[in-house]
PDB file of C-alpha atoms in Angstrom:
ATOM      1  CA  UNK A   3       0.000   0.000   0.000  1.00  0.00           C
ATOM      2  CA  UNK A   4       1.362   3.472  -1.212  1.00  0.00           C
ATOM      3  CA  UNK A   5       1.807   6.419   1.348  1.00  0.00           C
ATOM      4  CA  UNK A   6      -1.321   7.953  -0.246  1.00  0.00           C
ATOM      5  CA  UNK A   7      -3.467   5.053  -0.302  1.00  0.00           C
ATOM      6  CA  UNK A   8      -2.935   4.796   3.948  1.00  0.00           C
ATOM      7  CA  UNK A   9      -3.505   8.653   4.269  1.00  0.00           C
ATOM      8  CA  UNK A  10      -6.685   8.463   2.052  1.00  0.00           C
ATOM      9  CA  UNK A  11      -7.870   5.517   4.228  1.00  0.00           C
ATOM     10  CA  UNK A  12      -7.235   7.479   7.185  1.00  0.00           C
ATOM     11  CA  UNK A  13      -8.755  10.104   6.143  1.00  0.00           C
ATOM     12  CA  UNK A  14     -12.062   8.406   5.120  1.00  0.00           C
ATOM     13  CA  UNK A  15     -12.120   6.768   8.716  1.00  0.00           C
ATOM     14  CA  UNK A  16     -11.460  10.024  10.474  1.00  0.00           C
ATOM     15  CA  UNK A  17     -14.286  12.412   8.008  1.00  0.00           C
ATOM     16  CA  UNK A  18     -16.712   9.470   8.808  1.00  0.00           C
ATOM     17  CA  UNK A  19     -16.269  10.149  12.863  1.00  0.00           C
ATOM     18  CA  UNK A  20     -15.826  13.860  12.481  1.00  0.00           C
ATOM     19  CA  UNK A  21     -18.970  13.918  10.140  1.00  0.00           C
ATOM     20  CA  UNK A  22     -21.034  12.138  13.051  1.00  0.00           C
ATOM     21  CA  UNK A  23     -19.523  14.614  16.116  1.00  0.00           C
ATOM     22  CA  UNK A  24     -20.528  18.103  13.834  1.00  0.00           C
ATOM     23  CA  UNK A  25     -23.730  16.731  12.845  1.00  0.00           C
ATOM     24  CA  UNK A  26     -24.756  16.997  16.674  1.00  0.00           C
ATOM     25  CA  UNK A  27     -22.460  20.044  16.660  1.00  0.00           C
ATOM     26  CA  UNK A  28     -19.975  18.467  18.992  1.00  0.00           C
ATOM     27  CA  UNK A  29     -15.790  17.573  18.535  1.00  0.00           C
ATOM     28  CA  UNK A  30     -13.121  17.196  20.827  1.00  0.00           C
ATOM     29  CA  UNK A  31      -9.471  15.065  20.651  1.00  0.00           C
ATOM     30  CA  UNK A  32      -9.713  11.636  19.344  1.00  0.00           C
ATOM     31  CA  UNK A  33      -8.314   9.114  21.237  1.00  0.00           C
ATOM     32  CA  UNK A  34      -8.222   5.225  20.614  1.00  0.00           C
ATOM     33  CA  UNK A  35      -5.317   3.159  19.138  1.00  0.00           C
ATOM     34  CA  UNK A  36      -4.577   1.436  15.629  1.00  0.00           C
ATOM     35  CA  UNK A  37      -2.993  -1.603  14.152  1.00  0.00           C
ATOM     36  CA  UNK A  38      -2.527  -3.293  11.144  1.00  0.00           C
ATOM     37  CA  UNK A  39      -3.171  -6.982  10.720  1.00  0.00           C
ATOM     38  CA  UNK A  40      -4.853  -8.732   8.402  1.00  0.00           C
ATOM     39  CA  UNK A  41      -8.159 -10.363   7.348  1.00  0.00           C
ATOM     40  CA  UNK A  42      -8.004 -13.230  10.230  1.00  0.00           C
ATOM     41  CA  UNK A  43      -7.044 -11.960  13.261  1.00  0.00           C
ATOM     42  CA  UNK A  44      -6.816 -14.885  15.702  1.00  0.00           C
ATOM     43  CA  UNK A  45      -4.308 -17.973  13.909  1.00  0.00           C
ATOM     44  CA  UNK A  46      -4.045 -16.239  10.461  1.00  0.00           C
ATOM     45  CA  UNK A  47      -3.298 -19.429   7.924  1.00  0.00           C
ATOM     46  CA  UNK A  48      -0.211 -19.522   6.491  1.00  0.00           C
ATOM     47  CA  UNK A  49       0.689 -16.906   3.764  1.00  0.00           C
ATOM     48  CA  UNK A  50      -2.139 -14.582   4.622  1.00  0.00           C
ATOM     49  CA  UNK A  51      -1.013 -10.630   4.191  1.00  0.00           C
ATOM     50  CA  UNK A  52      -0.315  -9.323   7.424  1.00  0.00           C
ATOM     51  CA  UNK A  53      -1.336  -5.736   6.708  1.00  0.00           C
ATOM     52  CA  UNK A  54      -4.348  -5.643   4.561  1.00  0.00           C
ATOM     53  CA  UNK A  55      -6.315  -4.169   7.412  1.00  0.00           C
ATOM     54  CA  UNK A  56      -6.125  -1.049   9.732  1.00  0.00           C
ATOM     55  CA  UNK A  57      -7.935  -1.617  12.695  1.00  0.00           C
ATOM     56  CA  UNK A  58      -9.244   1.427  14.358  1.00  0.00           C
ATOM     57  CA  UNK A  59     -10.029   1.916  18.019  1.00  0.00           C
ATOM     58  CA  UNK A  60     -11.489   4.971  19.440  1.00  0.00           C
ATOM     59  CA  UNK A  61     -11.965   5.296  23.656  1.00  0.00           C
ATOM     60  CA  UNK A  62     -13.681   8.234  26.243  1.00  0.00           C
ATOM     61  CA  UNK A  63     -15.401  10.894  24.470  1.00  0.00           C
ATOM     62  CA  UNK A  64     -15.714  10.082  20.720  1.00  0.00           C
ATOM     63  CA  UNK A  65     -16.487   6.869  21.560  1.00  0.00           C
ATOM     64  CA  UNK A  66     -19.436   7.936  24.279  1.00  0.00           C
ATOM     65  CA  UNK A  67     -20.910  10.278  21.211  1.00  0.00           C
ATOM     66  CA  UNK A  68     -20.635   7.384  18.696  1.00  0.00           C
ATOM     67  CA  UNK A  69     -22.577   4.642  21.030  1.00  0.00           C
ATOM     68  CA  UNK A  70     -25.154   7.582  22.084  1.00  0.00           C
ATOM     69  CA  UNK A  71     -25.935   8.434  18.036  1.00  0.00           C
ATOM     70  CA  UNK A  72     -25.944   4.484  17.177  1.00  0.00           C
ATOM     71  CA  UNK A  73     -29.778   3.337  16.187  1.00  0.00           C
ATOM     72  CA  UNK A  74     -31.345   0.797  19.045  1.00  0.00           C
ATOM     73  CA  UNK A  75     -30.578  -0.259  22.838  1.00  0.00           C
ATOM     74  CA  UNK A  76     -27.393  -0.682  24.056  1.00  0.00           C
ATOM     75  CA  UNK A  77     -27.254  -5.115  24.681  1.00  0.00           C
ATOM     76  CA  UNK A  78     -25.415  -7.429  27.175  1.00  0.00           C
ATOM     77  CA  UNK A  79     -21.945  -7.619  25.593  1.00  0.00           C
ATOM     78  CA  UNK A  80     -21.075 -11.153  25.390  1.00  0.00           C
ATOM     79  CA  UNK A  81     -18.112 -11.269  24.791  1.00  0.00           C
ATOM     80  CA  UNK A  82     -17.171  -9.212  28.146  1.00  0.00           C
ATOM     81  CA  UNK A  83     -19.891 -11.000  29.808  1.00  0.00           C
ATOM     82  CA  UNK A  84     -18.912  -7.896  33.053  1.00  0.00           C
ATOM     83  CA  UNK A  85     -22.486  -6.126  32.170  1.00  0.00           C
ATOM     84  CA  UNK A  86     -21.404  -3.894  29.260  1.00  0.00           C
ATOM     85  CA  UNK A  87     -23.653  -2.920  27.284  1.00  0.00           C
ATOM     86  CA  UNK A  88     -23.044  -2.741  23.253  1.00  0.00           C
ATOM     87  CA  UNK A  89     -24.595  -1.245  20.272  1.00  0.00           C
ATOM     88  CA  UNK A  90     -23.649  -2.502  16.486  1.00  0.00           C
ATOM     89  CA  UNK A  91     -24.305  -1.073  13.249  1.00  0.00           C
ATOM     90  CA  UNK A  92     -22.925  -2.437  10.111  1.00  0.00           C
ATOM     91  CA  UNK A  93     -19.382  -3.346  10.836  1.00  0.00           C
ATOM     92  CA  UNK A  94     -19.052  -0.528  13.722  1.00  0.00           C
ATOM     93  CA  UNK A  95     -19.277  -1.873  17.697  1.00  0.00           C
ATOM     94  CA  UNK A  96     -19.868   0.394  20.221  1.00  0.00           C
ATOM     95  CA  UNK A  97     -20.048  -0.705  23.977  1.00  0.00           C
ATOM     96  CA  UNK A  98     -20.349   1.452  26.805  1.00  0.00           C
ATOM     97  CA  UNK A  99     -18.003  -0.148  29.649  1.00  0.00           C
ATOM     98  CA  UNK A 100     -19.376  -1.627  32.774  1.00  0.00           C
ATOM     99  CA  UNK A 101     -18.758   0.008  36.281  1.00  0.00           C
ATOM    100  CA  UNK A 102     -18.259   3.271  34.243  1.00  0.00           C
ATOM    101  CA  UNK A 103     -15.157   2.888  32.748  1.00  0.00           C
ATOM    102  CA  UNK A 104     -15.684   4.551  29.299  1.00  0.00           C
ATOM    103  CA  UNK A 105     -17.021   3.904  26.137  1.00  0.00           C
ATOM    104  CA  UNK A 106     -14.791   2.207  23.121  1.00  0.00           C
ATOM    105  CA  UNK A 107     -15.563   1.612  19.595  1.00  0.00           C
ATOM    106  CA  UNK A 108     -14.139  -0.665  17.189  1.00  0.00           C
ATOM    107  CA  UNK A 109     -14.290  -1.053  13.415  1.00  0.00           C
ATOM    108  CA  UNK A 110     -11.385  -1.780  10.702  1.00  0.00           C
ATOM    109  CA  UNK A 111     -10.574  -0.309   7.294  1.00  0.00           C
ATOM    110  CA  UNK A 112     -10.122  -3.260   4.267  1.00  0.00           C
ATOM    111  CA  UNK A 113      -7.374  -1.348   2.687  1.00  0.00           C
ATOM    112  CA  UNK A 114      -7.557  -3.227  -0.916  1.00  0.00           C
ATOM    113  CA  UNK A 115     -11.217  -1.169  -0.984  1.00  0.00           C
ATOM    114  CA  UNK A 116     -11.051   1.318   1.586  1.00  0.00           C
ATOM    115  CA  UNK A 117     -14.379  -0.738   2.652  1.00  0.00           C
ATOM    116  CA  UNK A 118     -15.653  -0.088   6.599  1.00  0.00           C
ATOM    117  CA  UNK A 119     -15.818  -3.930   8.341  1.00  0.00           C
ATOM    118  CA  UNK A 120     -15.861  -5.432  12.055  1.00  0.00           C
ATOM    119  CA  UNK A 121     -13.100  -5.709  13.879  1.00  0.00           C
ATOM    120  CA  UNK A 122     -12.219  -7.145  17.244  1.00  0.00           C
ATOM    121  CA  UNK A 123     -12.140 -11.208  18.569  1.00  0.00           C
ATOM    122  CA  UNK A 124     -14.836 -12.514  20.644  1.00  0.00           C
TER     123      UNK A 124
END
């Protein structure tokens, strides 16, 4: 993947949050994490590309104003099983942390097509 080709995929990932936070006419820092990895996350078979993927995290308050503009009821998050509660749309997951530790959102760029898809083990 060319230098462009990441920033453009960044920056499709990034208008897509901003977009959502100025619609309510909110915006603040992002914070969250990224890594690359590739299309099977847990015991990728052999010869798989490591890097097709950017997987995008975002934590505290981008993440709270995501899960709040998500369609539908937050629902017991299986996977944490710790009574968070989680909202999906498409290939975005929001959850709202038990015991009131935050909010966190997950979702990964396919960078072949710059398409939006899940992203996280459970």
């Amino acid at each position: 993947m060319t230098v462009p080709s990441l920033r453009s995929a960044a920056a499709a990932a990034i208008l897509c949050l901003a977009a959502s936070a100025w619609a309510g006419e909110s915006a603040g820092p992002l914070r969250g994490e990224y890594r690359f990895h590739g299309k099977t996350l847990i015991d990728p078979p052999p010869g798989e590309a490591r890097d097709s993927h950017l997987g995008l995290v975002l934590e505290g308050g981008a993440a709270r104003d995501l899960y709040r503009r998500l369609k539908g009821r937050g629902e017991r998050d299986i996977c944490l099983d710790d009574g968070s509660r989680s909202k999906t749309q498409g290939p975005l997951r929001c959850t709202e942390l038990a015991g009131k530790r935050g909010w966190r959102c997950e979702f990964a760029i396919q960078l072949d097509s710059l398409t939006l898809v899940p992203d996280g083990a459970c």
